């Protein structure tokens, strides 16, 4: 098995959208109800800029999962927070892909200088809860009956992982400011997780 973790590109959008669409149509994991079109999804990848990473995991040449960070809220004082999202091909779960992607993504965000990582998770979701628990996220609170989808009301939990002590922060770095060799080492660690099948 050959594994690769790397930054996502617009050319990956079609495959990432294939992975995402079943989550939209068949689950409450995302609160989108209609899948975005390909051009809209490409724009989401393009608009990440150089502040928030989007990563893909390829196994034997095929993208089987992706993860990304985005702004948690738009106001300036939230500038040291990032929200994480992850989607793995439904036929490729339990192969270590989620752990591999989160290992690289969280390490990147720590190097960029973020303080708080948030995940907004529809509950119950045992797979997501287990993944976030493994990475040390704790539950901050639950919004009850926050969304209506697939004929039911769903609760949403806010999970948080704190990356560093709260001091006077410097602005987060941009992806272009990271050392390429150090970034490659982070990706290699994730690849090893996939190949070990953890």
Tab-separated table of C-alpha atoms in Angstrom, residues 12-100:
chain	number	residue	atom	x	y	z
A	12	UNK	CA	-8.754	17.476	-6.396
A	13	UNK	CA	-12.162	19.116	-6.019
A	14	UNK	CA	-14.130	16.611	-8.106
A	15	UNK	CA	-12.888	13.639	-6.088
A	16	UNK	CA	-13.358	15.433	-2.767
A	17	UNK	CA	-16.899	16.296	-3.815
A	18	UNK	CA	-17.549	12.610	-4.573
A	19	UNK	CA	-16.492	11.801	-1.011
A	20	UNK	CA	-18.555	14.624	0.479
A	21	UNK	CA	-21.823	14.106	-1.429
A	22	UNK	CA	-23.020	10.951	0.430
A	23	UNK	CA	-22.533	12.775	3.723
A	24	UNK	CA	-24.798	15.550	2.443
A	25	UNK	CA	-27.498	13.296	0.994
A	26	UNK	CA	-27.559	10.425	3.485
A	27	UNK	CA	-26.398	11.701	6.892
A	28	UNK	CA	-26.843	14.595	9.325
A	29	UNK	CA	-23.046	14.835	9.745
A	30	UNK	CA	-23.078	17.981	7.620
A	31	UNK	CA	-26.014	20.355	7.780
A	32	UNK	CA	-25.825	21.066	4.065
A	33	UNK	CA	-28.890	19.514	2.444
A	34	UNK	CA	-28.022	19.927	-1.232
A	35	UNK	CA	-24.517	19.040	-2.449
A	36	UNK	CA	-22.584	21.997	-3.834
A	37	UNK	CA	-21.801	22.077	-7.524
A	38	UNK	CA	-18.286	21.358	-8.714
A	39	UNK	CA	-17.444	24.997	-9.442
A	40	UNK	CA	-18.657	26.057	-5.998
A	41	UNK	CA	-16.589	23.324	-4.378
A	42	UNK	CA	-13.529	24.349	-6.396
A	43	UNK	CA	-14.063	27.889	-5.137
A	44	UNK	CA	-14.076	26.649	-1.541
A	45	UNK	CA	-10.676	25.055	-2.071
A	46	UNK	CA	-9.361	28.102	-3.943
A	47	UNK	CA	-10.558	30.564	-1.295
A	48	UNK	CA	-8.597	28.851	1.461
A	49	UNK	CA	-5.784	31.257	0.614
A	50	UNK	CA	-2.495	30.741	2.410
A	51	UNK	CA	-3.897	30.828	5.936
A	52	UNK	CA	-5.874	27.614	6.341
A	53	UNK	CA	-4.692	24.255	4.973
A	54	UNK	CA	-6.751	21.751	3.010
A	55	UNK	CA	-5.165	18.277	2.922
A	56	UNK	CA	-5.909	15.108	0.976
A	57	UNK	CA	-4.900	11.531	1.695
A	58	UNK	CA	-4.183	9.338	-1.331
A	59	UNK	CA	-3.841	5.579	-0.986
A	60	UNK	CA	-2.553	3.667	-3.995
A	61	UNK	CA	-3.139	6.729	-6.146
A	62	UNK	CA	-6.753	7.419	-5.107
A	63	UNK	CA	-7.903	10.201	-2.789
A	64	UNK	CA	-9.773	8.507	0.059
A	65	UNK	CA	-10.174	11.400	2.460
A	66	UNK	CA	-9.632	15.092	3.030
A	67	UNK	CA	-9.505	17.490	5.948
A	68	UNK	CA	-9.313	21.240	6.216
A	69	UNK	CA	-9.284	24.169	8.590
A	70	UNK	CA	-11.318	27.344	8.317
A	71	UNK	CA	-12.098	30.437	10.347
A	72	UNK	CA	-14.124	29.632	13.429
A	73	UNK	CA	-15.815	33.050	13.377
A	74	UNK	CA	-15.278	36.136	11.292
A	75	UNK	CA	-14.616	38.728	14.000
A	76	UNK	CA	-10.994	39.752	14.451
A	77	UNK	CA	-10.616	38.559	18.050
A	78	UNK	CA	-11.326	34.988	16.877
A	79	UNK	CA	-8.212	35.177	14.699
A	80	UNK	CA	-6.324	32.576	16.755
A	81	UNK	CA	-9.069	29.935	16.431
A	82	UNK	CA	-9.623	27.435	13.630
A	83	UNK	CA	-12.486	25.060	12.899
A	84	UNK	CA	-11.619	21.586	11.604
A	85	UNK	CA	-13.575	19.406	9.171
A	86	UNK	CA	-12.797	15.923	7.886
A	87	UNK	CA	-14.420	13.511	5.441
A	88	UNK	CA	-13.288	9.984	4.571
A	89	UNK	CA	-14.664	7.863	1.744
A	90	UNK	CA	-17.464	5.792	3.307
A	91	UNK	CA	-15.883	2.611	1.915
A	92	UNK	CA	-12.464	3.418	3.408
A	93	UNK	CA	-13.150	4.041	7.098
A	94	UNK	CA	-11.242	2.236	9.868
A	95	UNK	CA	-8.014	2.328	7.857
A	96	UNK	CA	-6.243	5.111	9.733
A	97	UNK	CA	-7.001	7.774	7.124
A	98	UNK	CA	-8.793	10.092	9.548
A	99	UNK	CA	-5.997	9.850	12.102
A	100	UNK	CA	-3.383	10.438	9.433
